[in-house]
Amino acid sequence: DGGITQSPKYLFRKEGQNVTLSCEQNLNHDAMYWYRQDPGQGLRLIYYSQIVNDFQKGDIAEGYSVSREKKESFPLTVTSAQKNPTAFYLCASRPGTRSDSGANVLTFGAGSRLTVL
Amino acid sequence: DAKTTQPPSMDCAEGRAANLPCNHSTISGNEYVYWYRQIHSQGPQYIIHGLKNNETNEMASLIITEDRKSSTLILPHATLRDTAVYYCIVSRGASSNTGKLIFGQGTTLQVKP
C-alpha cells in the first residue's frame, strides 16, 4: 500500500546532539512537508519542498535543516541550535502537479516523537 | 489564506450525528474548505473538502452556507473511533499554491457511549 513512513517513532536525544528524522513516501508525490506539533497545539510548518533539490523555510525553520535529494525522501535534521526540540514531528506529502482542489489533500505519516533529555 | 474559527471542544453521543461548525468569514472566491482529523498521537487524516456545493463521501458530509462564510462537518453516526481533533482549513485549490495549510487548534470531539 502507498503511504508515508516516518522513523523512528520515538527518539530520545541529549542536549547538544543533532538528530535526523526520516520521511519516505511511495506515493510519487512531488511536494513534501515537515510540521511540528506541541502538546495541545495545532501544527506549525518547519520546511517544505515542492520539487527535488529545492526546499523553502516554513514558519519555524530556525534550528532545523532538510534535504531533498530524491523525490521519495525528505529527511529533517534537528540541530543543537533548536532551543526547544521536544515535540511531535509530522511529515506530509501531496500530489503537487495537480491543478485542481485535490492538490491540497495532504497525506501524513504516523509521526516521530522526539524527547530531549 | 483565510482564517478559521472553531469551538475548542464538543461532545456527541455514540450513534448520533456529530455537527462540527467552522467560521471562515474572510474566505475568498477561489478558496476551498478542507477538513482533517487527528486521532490522538497519530498523523492527521484528510476527510473532505468543498468550494460552495455540499459534499458527501464515505466518511462525512460538508455543508457550506450560501455566503460561504461558514460550514459544518457532519459525521452522520458517530462512533467512539471518531473521537479526535477536527481541523477546518481554508486554502486555494490550484497547484500553484505552495500547499502550506494552516492547522489551528481545531475542535476536540469526544464521542461518549
mmCIF file with all atom_site columns, C-alpha atoms in Angstrom:
data_model
loop_
_atom_site.group_PDB
_atom_site.id
_atom_site.type_symbol
_atom_site.label_atom_id
_atom_site.label_alt_id
_atom_site.label_comp_id
_atom_site.label_asym_id
_atom_site.label_entity_id
_atom_site.label_seq_id
_atom_site.pdbx_PDB_ins_code
_atom_site.Cartn_x
_atom_site.Cartn_y
_atom_site.Cartn_z
_atom_site.occupancy
_atom_site.B_iso_or_equiv
_atom_site.pdbx_formal_charge
_atom_site.auth_seq_id
_atom_site.auth_comp_id
_atom_site.auth_asym_id
_atom_site.auth_atom_id
_atom_site.pdbx_PDB_model_num
ATOM 1   C CA . ASP A 1 1   ? 0.000   0.000  0.000   1.00 0.00 ? 1   ASP A CA 1
ATOM 2   C CA . GLY A 1 2   ? 1.167   3.523  -0.741  1.00 0.00 ? 2   GLY A CA 1
ATOM 3   C CA . GLY A 1 3   ? 1.903   5.845  2.104   1.00 0.00 ? 3   GLY A CA 1
ATOM 4   C CA . ILE A 1 4   ? 4.419   7.768  4.164   1.00 0.00 ? 4   ILE A CA 1
ATOM 5   C CA . THR A 1 5   ? 6.824   6.091  6.548   1.00 0.00 ? 5   THR A CA 1
ATOM 6   C CA . GLN A 1 6   ? 8.409   8.063  9.357   1.00 0.00 ? 6   GLN A CA 1
ATOM 7   C CA . SER A 1 7   ? 11.175  6.706  11.544  1.00 0.00 ? 7   SER A CA 1
ATOM 8   C CA . PRO A 1 8   ? 11.958  6.386  14.300  1.00 0.00 ? 8   PRO A CA 1
ATOM 9   C CA . LYS A 1 9   ? 8.585   6.580  16.038  1.00 0.00 ? 9   LYS A CA 1
ATOM 10  C CA . TYR A 1 10  ? 10.208  7.554  19.342  1.00 0.00 ? 10  TYR A CA 1
ATOM 11  C CA . LEU A 1 11  ? 13.612  9.186  19.775  1.00 0.00 ? 11  LEU A CA 1
ATOM 12  C CA . PHE A 1 12  ? 15.486  10.417 22.805  1.00 0.00 ? 12  PHE A CA 1
ATOM 13  C CA . ARG A 1 13  ? 18.341  12.862 22.493  1.00 0.00 ? 13  ARG A CA 1
ATOM 14  C CA . LYS A 1 14  ? 20.761  14.518 24.823  1.00 0.00 ? 14  LYS A CA 1
ATOM 15  C CA . GLU A 1 15  ? 21.125  18.269 24.704  1.00 0.00 ? 15  GLU A CA 1
ATOM 16  C CA . GLY A 1 16  ? 23.698  19.390 22.155  1.00 0.00 ? 16  GLY A CA 1
ATOM 17  C CA . GLN A 1 17  ? 23.184  16.452 19.811  1.00 0.00 ? 17  GLN A CA 1
ATOM 18  C CA . ASN A 1 18  ? 21.876  16.610 16.268  1.00 0.00 ? 18  ASN A CA 1
ATOM 19  C CA . VAL A 1 19  ? 19.269  14.056 15.242  1.00 0.00 ? 19  VAL A CA 1
ATOM 20  C CA . THR A 1 20  ? 17.801  13.178 11.864  1.00 0.00 ? 20  THR A CA 1
ATOM 21  C CA . LEU A 1 21  ? 14.194  12.105 11.352  1.00 0.00 ? 21  LEU A CA 1
ATOM 22  C CA . SER A 1 22  ? 13.454  10.031 8.295   1.00 0.00 ? 22  SER A CA 1
ATOM 23  C CA . CYS A 1 23  ? 10.469  10.511 5.966   1.00 0.00 ? 23  CYS A CA 1
ATOM 24  C CA . GLU A 1 24  ? 9.930   8.255  2.957   1.00 0.00 ? 24  GLU A CA 1
ATOM 25  C CA . GLN A 1 25  ? 6.913   8.203  0.620   1.00 0.00 ? 25  GLN A CA 1
ATOM 26  C CA . ASN A 1 26  ? 5.956   5.826  -2.196  1.00 0.00 ? 26  ASN A CA 1
ATOM 27  C CA . LEU A 1 27  ? 3.029   7.886  -3.439  1.00 0.00 ? 27  LEU A CA 1
ATOM 28  C CA . ASN A 1 28  ? 5.004   9.545  -6.241  1.00 0.00 ? 28  ASN A CA 1
ATOM 29  C CA . HIS A 1 29  ? 4.098   12.906 -4.718  1.00 0.00 ? 29  HIS A CA 1
ATOM 30  C CA . ASP A 1 30  ? 6.073   15.953 -5.721  1.00 0.00 ? 30  ASP A CA 1
ATOM 31  C CA . ALA A 1 31  ? 5.668   18.065 -2.603  1.00 0.00 ? 31  ALA A CA 1
ATOM 32  C CA . MET A 1 32  ? 6.693   17.148 0.931   1.00 0.00 ? 32  MET A CA 1
ATOM 33  C CA . TYR A 1 33  ? 6.321   18.943 4.263   1.00 0.00 ? 33  TYR A CA 1
ATOM 34  C CA . TRP A 1 34  ? 7.552   18.845 7.840   1.00 0.00 ? 34  TRP A CA 1
ATOM 35  C CA . TYR A 1 35  ? 5.324   20.039 10.667  1.00 0.00 ? 35  TYR A CA 1
ATOM 36  C CA . ARG A 1 36  ? 5.924   20.322 14.381  1.00 0.00 ? 36  ARG A CA 1
ATOM 37  C CA . GLN A 1 37  ? 3.201   19.815 16.973  1.00 0.00 ? 37  GLN A CA 1
ATOM 38  C CA . ASP A 1 38  ? 3.455   20.720 20.645  1.00 0.00 ? 38  ASP A CA 1
ATOM 39  C CA . PRO A 1 39  ? 1.011   19.335 23.262  1.00 0.00 ? 39  PRO A CA 1
ATOM 40  C CA . GLY A 1 40  ? -2.494  20.741 22.831  1.00 0.00 ? 40  GLY A CA 1
ATOM 41  C CA . GLN A 1 41  ? -1.447  22.860 19.881  1.00 0.00 ? 41  GLN A CA 1
ATOM 42  C CA . GLY A 1 42  ? -2.010  22.876 16.144  1.00 0.00 ? 42  GLY A CA 1
ATOM 43  C CA . LEU A 1 43  ? 0.635   22.074 13.545  1.00 0.00 ? 43  LEU A CA 1
ATOM 44  C CA . ARG A 1 44  ? 3.378   24.520 12.618  1.00 0.00 ? 44  ARG A CA 1
ATOM 45  C CA . LEU A 1 45  ? 5.241   24.301 9.317   1.00 0.00 ? 45  LEU A CA 1
ATOM 46  C CA . ILE A 1 46  ? 9.013   23.845 9.543   1.00 0.00 ? 46  ILE A CA 1
ATOM 47  C CA . TYR A 1 47  ? 10.144  23.271 5.936   1.00 0.00 ? 47  TYR A CA 1
ATOM 48  C CA . TYR A 1 48  ? 8.580   22.245 2.668   1.00 0.00 ? 48  TYR A CA 1
ATOM 49  C CA . SER A 1 49  ? 9.780   21.083 -0.719  1.00 0.00 ? 49  SER A CA 1
ATOM 50  C CA . GLN A 1 50  ? 7.812   21.246 -3.940  1.00 0.00 ? 50  GLN A CA 1
ATOM 51  C CA . ILE A 1 51  ? 10.419  19.575 -6.123  1.00 0.00 ? 51  ILE A CA 1
ATOM 52  C CA . VAL A 1 52  ? 13.643  17.593 -5.843  1.00 0.00 ? 52  VAL A CA 1
ATOM 53  C CA . ASN A 1 53  ? 16.710  19.637 -4.903  1.00 0.00 ? 53  ASN A CA 1
ATOM 54  C CA . ASP A 1 54  ? 14.595  22.586 -3.791  1.00 0.00 ? 54  ASP A CA 1
ATOM 55  C CA . PHE A 1 55  ? 13.045  23.488 -0.443  1.00 0.00 ? 55  PHE A CA 1
ATOM 56  C CA . GLN A 1 56  ? 11.745  26.530 1.409   1.00 0.00 ? 56  GLN A CA 1
ATOM 57  C CA . LYS A 1 57  ? 11.595  27.611 5.022   1.00 0.00 ? 57  LYS A CA 1
ATOM 58  C CA . GLY A 1 58  ? 8.281   27.444 6.788   1.00 0.00 ? 58  GLY A CA 1
ATOM 59  C CA . ASP A 1 59  ? 7.212   29.450 9.806   1.00 0.00 ? 59  ASP A CA 1
ATOM 60  C CA . ILE A 1 60  ? 9.628   27.939 12.352  1.00 0.00 ? 60  ILE A CA 1
ATOM 61  C CA . ALA A 1 61  ? 12.714  26.828 10.392  1.00 0.00 ? 61  ALA A CA 1
ATOM 62  C CA . GLU A 1 62  ? 15.351  28.053 12.867  1.00 0.00 ? 62  GLU A CA 1
ATOM 63  C CA . GLY A 1 63  ? 17.356  25.190 14.304  1.00 0.00 ? 63  GLY A CA 1
ATOM 64  C CA . TYR A 1 64  ? 16.261  22.720 11.614  1.00 0.00 ? 64  TYR A CA 1
ATOM 65  C CA . SER A 1 65  ? 17.685  21.626 8.270   1.00 0.00 ? 65  SER A CA 1
ATOM 66  C CA . VAL A 1 66  ? 16.393  19.455 5.430   1.00 0.00 ? 66  VAL A CA 1
ATOM 67  C CA . SER A 1 67  ? 17.484  17.943 2.127   1.00 0.00 ? 67  SER A CA 1
ATOM 68  C CA . ARG A 1 68  ? 15.560  16.682 -0.878  1.00 0.00 ? 68  ARG A CA 1
ATOM 69  C CA . GLU A 1 69  ? 17.978  14.639 -2.993  1.00 0.00 ? 69  GLU A CA 1
ATOM 70  C CA . LYS A 1 70  ? 15.353  12.101 -4.012  1.00 0.00 ? 70  LYS A CA 1
ATOM 71  C CA . LYS A 1 71  ? 11.670  12.519 -4.775  1.00 0.00 ? 71  LYS A CA 1
ATOM 72  C CA . GLU A 1 72  ? 10.638  9.931  -2.201  1.00 0.00 ? 72  GLU A CA 1
ATOM 73  C CA . SER A 1 73  ? 12.773  11.140 0.691   1.00 0.00 ? 73  SER A CA 1
ATOM 74  C CA . PHE A 1 74  ? 12.718  14.316 2.801   1.00 0.00 ? 74  PHE A CA 1
ATOM 75  C CA . PRO A 1 75  ? 14.790  13.908 5.999   1.00 0.00 ? 75  PRO A CA 1
ATOM 76  C CA . LEU A 1 76  ? 14.678  16.505 8.763   1.00 0.00 ? 76  LEU A CA 1
ATOM 77  C CA . THR A 1 77  ? 17.674  17.237 10.979  1.00 0.00 ? 77  THR A CA 1
ATOM 78  C CA . VAL A 1 78  ? 17.009  18.789 14.361  1.00 0.00 ? 78  VAL A CA 1
ATOM 79  C CA . THR A 1 79  ? 20.211  20.595 15.230  1.00 0.00 ? 79  THR A CA 1
ATOM 80  C CA . SER A 1 80  ? 21.618  21.591 18.590  1.00 0.00 ? 80  SER A CA 1
ATOM 81  C CA . ALA A 1 81  ? 20.628  25.171 17.714  1.00 0.00 ? 81  ALA A CA 1
ATOM 82  C CA . GLN A 1 82  ? 16.956  24.307 18.172  1.00 0.00 ? 82  GLN A CA 1
ATOM 83  C CA . LYS A 1 83  ? 16.233  25.621 21.661  1.00 0.00 ? 83  LYS A CA 1
ATOM 84  C CA . ASN A 1 84  ? 13.199  23.522 22.472  1.00 0.00 ? 84  ASN A CA 1
ATOM 85  C CA . PRO A 1 85  ? 13.192  20.444 20.226  1.00 0.00 ? 85  PRO A CA 1
ATOM 86  C CA . THR A 1 86  ? 10.944  18.182 22.315  1.00 0.00 ? 86  THR A CA 1
ATOM 87  C CA . ALA A 1 87  ? 7.835   17.765 20.156  1.00 0.00 ? 87  ALA A CA 1
ATOM 88  C CA . PHE A 1 88  ? 5.836   15.532 17.833  1.00 0.00 ? 88  PHE A CA 1
ATOM 89  C CA . TYR A 1 89  ? 7.099   15.801 14.241  1.00 0.00 ? 89  TYR A CA 1
ATOM 90  C CA . LEU A 1 90  ? 4.870   15.066 11.273  1.00 0.00 ? 90  LEU A CA 1
ATOM 91  C CA . CYS A 1 91  ? 5.846   14.576 7.646   1.00 0.00 ? 91  CYS A CA 1
ATOM 92  C CA . ALA A 1 92  ? 3.312   15.000 4.848   1.00 0.00 ? 92  ALA A CA 1
ATOM 93  C CA . SER A 1 93  ? 3.165   14.942 1.076   1.00 0.00 ? 93  SER A CA 1
ATOM 94  C CA . ARG A 1 94  ? 0.792   15.951 -1.672  1.00 0.00 ? 94  ARG A CA 1
ATOM 95  C CA . PRO A 1 95  ? 0.434   15.469 -5.446  1.00 0.00 ? 95  PRO A CA 1
ATOM 96  C CA . GLY A 1 96  ? 1.744   18.921 -6.271  1.00 0.00 ? 96  GLY A CA 1
ATOM 97  C CA . THR A 1 97  ? 1.337   18.594 -10.023 1.00 0.00 ? 97  THR A CA 1
ATOM 98  C CA . ARG A 1 98  ? -2.452  18.524 -9.811  1.00 0.00 ? 98  ARG A CA 1
ATOM 99  C CA . SER A 1 99  ? -4.204  21.704 -10.806 1.00 0.00 ? 99  SER A CA 1
ATOM 100 C CA . ASP A 1 100 ? -7.488  21.086 -9.002  1.00 0.00 ? 100 ASP A CA 1
ATOM 101 C CA . SER A 1 101 ? -8.553  21.260 -5.370  1.00 0.00 ? 101 SER A CA 1
ATOM 102 C CA . GLY A 1 102 ? -7.093  17.816 -4.778  1.00 0.00 ? 102 GLY A CA 1
ATOM 103 C CA . ALA A 1 103 ? -3.668  19.389 -4.860  1.00 0.00 ? 103 ALA A CA 1
ATOM 104 C CA . ASN A 1 104 ? -4.198  20.416 -1.241  1.00 0.00 ? 104 ASN A CA 1
ATOM 105 C CA . VAL A 1 105 ? -5.075  16.969 0.057   1.00 0.00 ? 105 VAL A CA 1
ATOM 106 C CA . LEU A 1 106 ? -2.128  16.081 2.250   1.00 0.00 ? 106 LEU A CA 1
ATOM 107 C CA . THR A 1 107 ? -1.169  12.573 3.266   1.00 0.00 ? 107 THR A CA 1
ATOM 108 C CA . PHE A 1 108 ? 0.538   12.394 6.648   1.00 0.00 ? 108 PHE A CA 1
ATOM 109 C CA . GLY A 1 109 ? 2.893   9.916  8.216   1.00 0.00 ? 109 GLY A CA 1
ATOM 110 C CA . ALA A 1 110 ? 2.360   8.497  11.697  1.00 0.00 ? 110 ALA A CA 1
ATOM 111 C CA . GLY A 1 111 ? 4.794   10.937 13.277  1.00 0.00 ? 111 GLY A CA 1
ATOM 112 C CA . SER A 1 112 ? 8.032   10.865 15.245  1.00 0.00 ? 112 SER A CA 1
ATOM 113 C CA . ARG A 1 113 ? 8.094   11.883 18.890  1.00 0.00 ? 113 ARG A CA 1
ATOM 114 C CA . LEU A 1 114 ? 11.388  13.474 19.926  1.00 0.00 ? 114 LEU A CA 1
ATOM 115 C CA . THR A 1 115 ? 12.273  13.947 23.569  1.00 0.00 ? 115 THR A CA 1
ATOM 116 C CA . VAL A 1 116 ? 15.361  15.830 24.691  1.00 0.00 ? 116 VAL A CA 1
ATOM 117 C CA . LEU A 1 117 ? 16.749  14.636 27.996  1.00 0.00 ? 117 LEU A CA 1
ATOM 118 C CA . ASP B 2 1   ? -5.330  32.111 3.215   1.00 0.00 ? 1   ASP B CA 1
ATOM 119 C CA . ALA B 2 2   ? -8.487  32.888 5.201   1.00 0.00 ? 2   ALA B CA 1
ATOM 120 C CA . LYS B 2 3   ? -8.508  32.301 8.927   1.00 0.00 ? 3   LYS B CA 1
ATOM 121 C CA . THR B 2 4   ? -10.971 29.884 10.513  1.00 0.00 ? 4   THR B CA 1
ATOM 122 C CA . THR B 2 5   ? -12.675 29.799 13.907  1.00 0.00 ? 5   THR B CA 1
ATOM 123 C CA . GLN B 2 6   ? -13.801 26.565 15.567  1.00 0.00 ? 6   GLN B CA 1
ATOM 124 C CA . PRO B 2 7   ? -15.143 25.764 19.039  1.00 0.00 ? 7   PRO B CA 1
ATOM 125 C CA . PRO B 2 8   ? -12.391 24.207 21.165  1.00 0.00 ? 8   PRO B CA 1
ATOM 126 C CA . SER B 2 9   ? -14.416 21.163 22.177  1.00 0.00 ? 9   SER B CA 1
ATOM 127 C CA . MET B 2 10  ? -17.687 19.299 21.615  1.00 0.00 ? 10  MET B CA 1
ATOM 128 C CA . ASP B 2 11  ? -19.349 16.160 22.899  1.00 0.00 ? 11  ASP B CA 1
ATOM 129 C CA . CYS B 2 12  ? -21.535 13.744 20.963  1.00 0.00 ? 12  CYS B CA 1
ATOM 130 C CA . ALA B 2 13  ? -23.409 10.597 21.943  1.00 0.00 ? 13  ALA B CA 1
ATOM 131 C CA . GLU B 2 14  ? -22.391 7.422  20.162  1.00 0.00 ? 14  GLU B CA 1
ATOM 132 C CA . GLY B 2 15  ? -24.704 6.688  17.230  1.00 0.00 ? 15  GLY B CA 1
ATOM 133 C CA . ARG B 2 16  ? -25.884 10.266 16.938  1.00 0.00 ? 16  ARG B CA 1
ATOM 134 C CA . ALA B 2 17  ? -24.848 12.779 14.305  1.00 0.00 ? 17  ALA B CA 1
ATOM 135 C CA . ALA B 2 18  ? -21.896 14.998 15.149  1.00 0.00 ? 18  ALA B CA 1
ATOM 136 C CA . ASN B 2 19  ? -22.127 18.503 13.682  1.00 0.00 ? 19  ASN B CA 1
ATOM 137 C CA . LEU B 2 20  ? -18.856 20.426 13.808  1.00 0.00 ? 20  LEU B CA 1
ATOM 138 C CA . PRO B 2 21  ? -19.080 24.135 12.888  1.00 0.00 ? 21  PRO B CA 1
ATOM 139 C CA . CYS B 2 22  ? -16.436 26.342 11.338  1.00 0.00 ? 22  CYS B CA 1
ATOM 140 C CA . ASN B 2 23  ? -16.490 30.069 10.653  1.00 0.00 ? 23  ASN B CA 1
ATOM 141 C CA . HIS B 2 24  ? -14.446 31.490 7.777   1.00 0.00 ? 24  HIS B CA 1
ATOM 142 C CA . SER B 2 25  ? -15.952 34.930 7.199   1.00 0.00 ? 25  SER B CA 1
ATOM 143 C CA . THR B 2 26  ? -12.972 36.241 5.190   1.00 0.00 ? 26  THR B CA 1
ATOM 144 C CA . ILE B 2 27  ? -12.906 33.381 2.679   1.00 0.00 ? 27  ILE B CA 1
ATOM 145 C CA . SER B 2 28  ? -12.076 34.351 -0.901  1.00 0.00 ? 28  SER B CA 1
ATOM 146 C CA . GLY B 2 29  ? -13.889 33.184 -4.006  1.00 0.00 ? 29  GLY B CA 1
ATOM 147 C CA . ASN B 2 30  ? -11.128 30.767 -5.016  1.00 0.00 ? 30  ASN B CA 1
ATOM 148 C CA . GLU B 2 31  ? -10.586 29.230 -1.584  1.00 0.00 ? 31  GLU B CA 1
ATOM 149 C CA . TYR B 2 32  ? -11.776 25.774 -0.650  1.00 0.00 ? 32  TYR B CA 1
ATOM 150 C CA . VAL B 2 33  ? -12.767 24.468 2.781   1.00 0.00 ? 33  VAL B CA 1
ATOM 151 C CA . TYR B 2 34  ? -10.815 21.382 3.864   1.00 0.00 ? 34  TYR B CA 1
ATOM 152 C CA . TRP B 2 35  ? -11.432 19.158 6.882   1.00 0.00 ? 35  TRP B CA 1
ATOM 153 C CA . TYR B 2 36  ? -8.864  16.919 8.513   1.00 0.00 ? 36  TYR B CA 1
ATOM 154 C CA . ARG B 2 37  ? -8.936  14.995 11.766  1.00 0.00 ? 37  ARG B CA 1
ATOM 155 C CA . GLN B 2 38  ? -6.203  13.796 14.093  1.00 0.00 ? 38  GLN B CA 1
ATOM 156 C CA . ILE B 2 39  ? -6.684  10.857 16.383  1.00 0.00 ? 39  ILE B CA 1
ATOM 157 C CA . HIS B 2 40  ? -4.501  11.062 19.461  1.00 0.00 ? 40  HIS B CA 1
ATOM 158 C CA . SER B 2 41  ? -0.762  10.658 18.721  1.00 0.00 ? 41  SER B CA 1
ATOM 159 C CA . GLN B 2 42  ? -1.336  9.920  15.034  1.00 0.00 ? 42  GLN B CA 1
ATOM 160 C CA . GLY B 2 43  ? -0.876  11.954 11.884  1.00 0.00 ? 43  GLY B CA 1
ATOM 161 C CA . PRO B 2 44  ? -3.833  13.994 10.606  1.00 0.00 ? 44  PRO B CA 1
ATOM 162 C CA . GLN B 2 45  ? -6.180  12.326 8.130   1.00 0.00 ? 45  GLN B CA 1
ATOM 163 C CA . TYR B 2 46  ? -7.958  14.077 5.268   1.00 0.00 ? 46  TYR B CA 1
ATOM 164 C CA . ILE B 2 47  ? -11.761 13.875 5.485   1.00 0.00 ? 47  ILE B CA 1
ATOM 165 C CA . ILE B 2 48  ? -13.423 16.027 2.837   1.00 0.00 ? 48  ILE B CA 1
ATOM 166 C CA . HIS B 2 49  ? -13.272 19.370 1.057   1.00 0.00 ? 49  HIS B CA 1
ATOM 167 C CA . GLY B 2 50  ? -15.567 21.668 -0.909  1.00 0.00 ? 50  GLY B CA 1
ATOM 168 C CA . LEU B 2 51  ? -15.906 25.026 -2.634  1.00 0.00 ? 51  LEU B CA 1
ATOM 169 C CA . LYS B 2 52  ? -19.564 26.042 -2.478  1.00 0.00 ? 52  LYS B CA 1
ATOM 170 C CA . ASN B 2 53  ? -21.693 22.984 -3.031  1.00 0.00 ? 53  ASN B CA 1
ATOM 171 C CA . ASN B 2 54  ? -22.427 20.470 -0.328  1.00 0.00 ? 54  ASN B CA 1
ATOM 172 C CA . GLU B 2 55  ? -20.205 17.423 -0.494  1.00 0.00 ? 55  GLU B CA 1
ATOM 173 C CA . THR B 2 56  ? -20.550 13.881 0.803   1.00 0.00 ? 56  THR B CA 1
ATOM 174 C CA . ASN B 2 57  ? -18.202 10.931 0.904   1.00 0.00 ? 57  ASN B CA 1
ATOM 175 C CA . GLU B 2 58  ? -17.965 7.689  2.841   1.00 0.00 ? 58  GLU B CA 1
ATOM 176 C CA . MET B 2 59  ? -16.645 9.464  5.914   1.00 0.00 ? 59  MET B CA 1
ATOM 177 C CA . ALA B 2 60  ? -18.711 12.625 6.238   1.00 0.00 ? 60  ALA B CA 1
ATOM 178 C CA . SER B 2 61  ? -20.804 15.385 4.724   1.00 0.00 ? 61  SER B CA 1
ATOM 179 C CA . LEU B 2 62  ? -19.771 19.003 4.313   1.00 0.00 ? 62  LEU B CA 1
ATOM 180 C CA . ILE B 2 63  ? -22.413 21.728 4.318   1.00 0.00 ? 63  ILE B CA 1
ATOM 181 C CA . ILE B 2 64  ? -21.246 25.181 3.188   1.00 0.00 ? 64  ILE B CA 1
ATOM 182 C CA . THR B 2 65  ? -23.560 28.173 3.646   1.00 0.00 ? 65  THR B CA 1
ATOM 183 C CA . GLU B 2 66  ? -24.648 30.107 0.591   1.00 0.00 ? 66  GLU B CA 1
ATOM 184 C CA . ASP B 2 67  ? -22.481 33.106 1.511   1.00 0.00 ? 67  ASP B CA 1
ATOM 185 C CA . ARG B 2 68  ? -19.580 30.673 2.180   1.00 0.00 ? 68  ARG B CA 1
ATOM 186 C CA . LYS B 2 69  ? -18.775 32.346 5.467   1.00 0.00 ? 69  LYS B CA 1
ATOM 187 C CA . SER B 2 70  ? -19.290 29.186 7.488   1.00 0.00 ? 70  SER B CA 1
ATOM 188 C CA . SER B 2 71  ? -19.501 25.442 7.099   1.00 0.00 ? 71  SER B CA 1
ATOM 189 C CA . THR B 2 72  ? -20.460 22.338 9.075   1.00 0.00 ? 72  THR B CA 1
ATOM 190 C CA . LEU B 2 73  ? -18.857 18.927 9.005   1.00 0.00 ? 73  LEU B CA 1
ATOM 191 C CA . ILE B 2 74  ? -21.367 16.184 9.705   1.00 0.00 ? 74  ILE B CA 1
ATOM 192 C CA . LEU B 2 75  ? -20.467 12.712 10.907  1.00 0.00 ? 75  LEU B CA 1
ATOM 193 C CA . PRO B 2 76  ? -23.833 11.000 10.466  1.00 0.00 ? 76  PRO B CA 1
ATOM 194 C CA . HIS B 2 77  ? -23.450 8.200  13.008  1.00 0.00 ? 77  HIS B CA 1
ATOM 195 C CA . ALA B 2 78  ? -20.579 8.961  15.346  1.00 0.00 ? 78  ALA B CA 1
ATOM 196 C CA . THR B 2 79  ? -18.657 6.070  16.874  1.00 0.00 ? 79  THR B CA 1
ATOM 197 C CA . LEU B 2 80  ? -16.092 6.012  19.652  1.00 0.00 ? 80  LEU B CA 1
ATOM 198 C CA . ARG B 2 81  ? -13.390 5.811  16.966  1.00 0.00 ? 81  ARG B CA 1
ATOM 199 C CA . ASP B 2 82  ? -14.429 9.259  15.742  1.00 0.00 ? 82  ASP B CA 1
ATOM 200 C CA . THR B 2 83  ? -13.053 10.829 18.931  1.00 0.00 ? 83  THR B CA 1
ATOM 201 C CA . ALA B 2 84  ? -10.350 13.137 17.584  1.00 0.00 ? 84  ALA B CA 1
ATOM 202 C CA . VAL B 2 85  ? -9.317  16.725 16.935  1.00 0.00 ? 85  VAL B CA 1
ATOM 203 C CA . TYR B 2 86  ? -11.026 18.075 13.820  1.00 0.00 ? 86  TYR B CA 1
ATOM 204 C CA . TYR B 2 87  ? -9.342  20.825 11.817  1.00 0.00 ? 87  TYR B CA 1
ATOM 205 C CA . CYS B 2 88  ? -11.135 23.175 9.424   1.00 0.00 ? 88  CYS B CA 1
ATOM 206 C CA . ILE B 2 89  ? -8.754  24.783 6.908   1.00 0.00 ? 89  ILE B CA 1
ATOM 207 C CA . VAL B 2 90  ? -9.323  27.244 4.099   1.00 0.00 ? 90  VAL B CA 1
ATOM 208 C CA . SER B 2 91  ? -6.914  27.343 1.176   1.00 0.00 ? 91  SER B CA 1
ATOM 209 C CA . ARG B 2 92  ? -6.690  27.944 -2.527  1.00 0.00 ? 92  ARG B CA 1
ATOM 210 C CA . GLY B 2 93  ? -7.004  24.818 -4.598  1.00 0.00 ? 93  GLY B CA 1
ATOM 211 C CA . ALA B 2 94  ? -4.688  25.466 -7.558  1.00 0.00 ? 94  ALA B CA 1
ATOM 212 C CA . SER B 2 95  ? -1.401  23.638 -7.823  1.00 0.00 ? 95  SER B CA 1
ATOM 213 C CA . SER B 2 96  ? 0.380   26.982 -7.936  1.00 0.00 ? 96  SER B CA 1
ATOM 214 C CA . ASN B 2 97  ? -0.421  27.170 -4.261  1.00 0.00 ? 97  ASN B CA 1
ATOM 215 C CA . THR B 2 98  ? 2.522   26.039 -2.169  1.00 0.00 ? 98  THR B CA 1
ATOM 216 C CA . GLY B 2 99  ? 0.240   23.693 -0.260  1.00 0.00 ? 99  GLY B CA 1
ATOM 217 C CA . LYS B 2 100 ? 1.037   25.399 3.024   1.00 0.00 ? 100 LYS B CA 1
ATOM 218 C CA . LEU B 2 101 ? -2.025  24.552 5.052   1.00 0.00 ? 101 LEU B CA 1
ATOM 219 C CA . ILE B 2 102 ? -2.559  26.338 8.372   1.00 0.00 ? 102 ILE B CA 1
ATOM 220 C CA . PHE B 2 103 ? -3.666  23.934 11.074  1.00 0.00 ? 103 PHE B CA 1
ATOM 221 C CA . GLY B 2 104 ? -5.123  25.819 14.036  1.00 0.00 ? 104 GLY B CA 1
ATOM 222 C CA . GLN B 2 105 ? -6.091  24.203 17.328  1.00 0.00 ? 105 GLN B CA 1
ATOM 223 C CA . GLY B 2 106 ? -9.225  22.603 15.873  1.00 0.00 ? 106 GLY B CA 1
ATOM 224 C CA . THR B 2 107 ? -12.214 21.148 17.706  1.00 0.00 ? 107 THR B CA 1
ATOM 225 C CA . THR B 2 108 ? -11.743 18.224 20.064  1.00 0.00 ? 108 THR B CA 1
ATOM 226 C CA . LEU B 2 109 ? -14.724 15.935 19.530  1.00 0.00 ? 109 LEU B CA 1
ATOM 227 C CA . GLN B 2 110 ? -15.418 13.491 22.337  1.00 0.00 ? 110 GLN B CA 1
ATOM 228 C CA . VAL B 2 111 ? -17.844 10.718 21.400  1.00 0.00 ? 111 VAL B CA 1
ATOM 229 C CA . LYS B 2 112 ? -19.408 9.218  24.511  1.00 0.00 ? 112 LYS B CA 1
ATOM 230 C CA . PRO B 2 113 ? -21.074 5.806  24.922  1.00 0.00 ? 113 PRO B CA 1
#
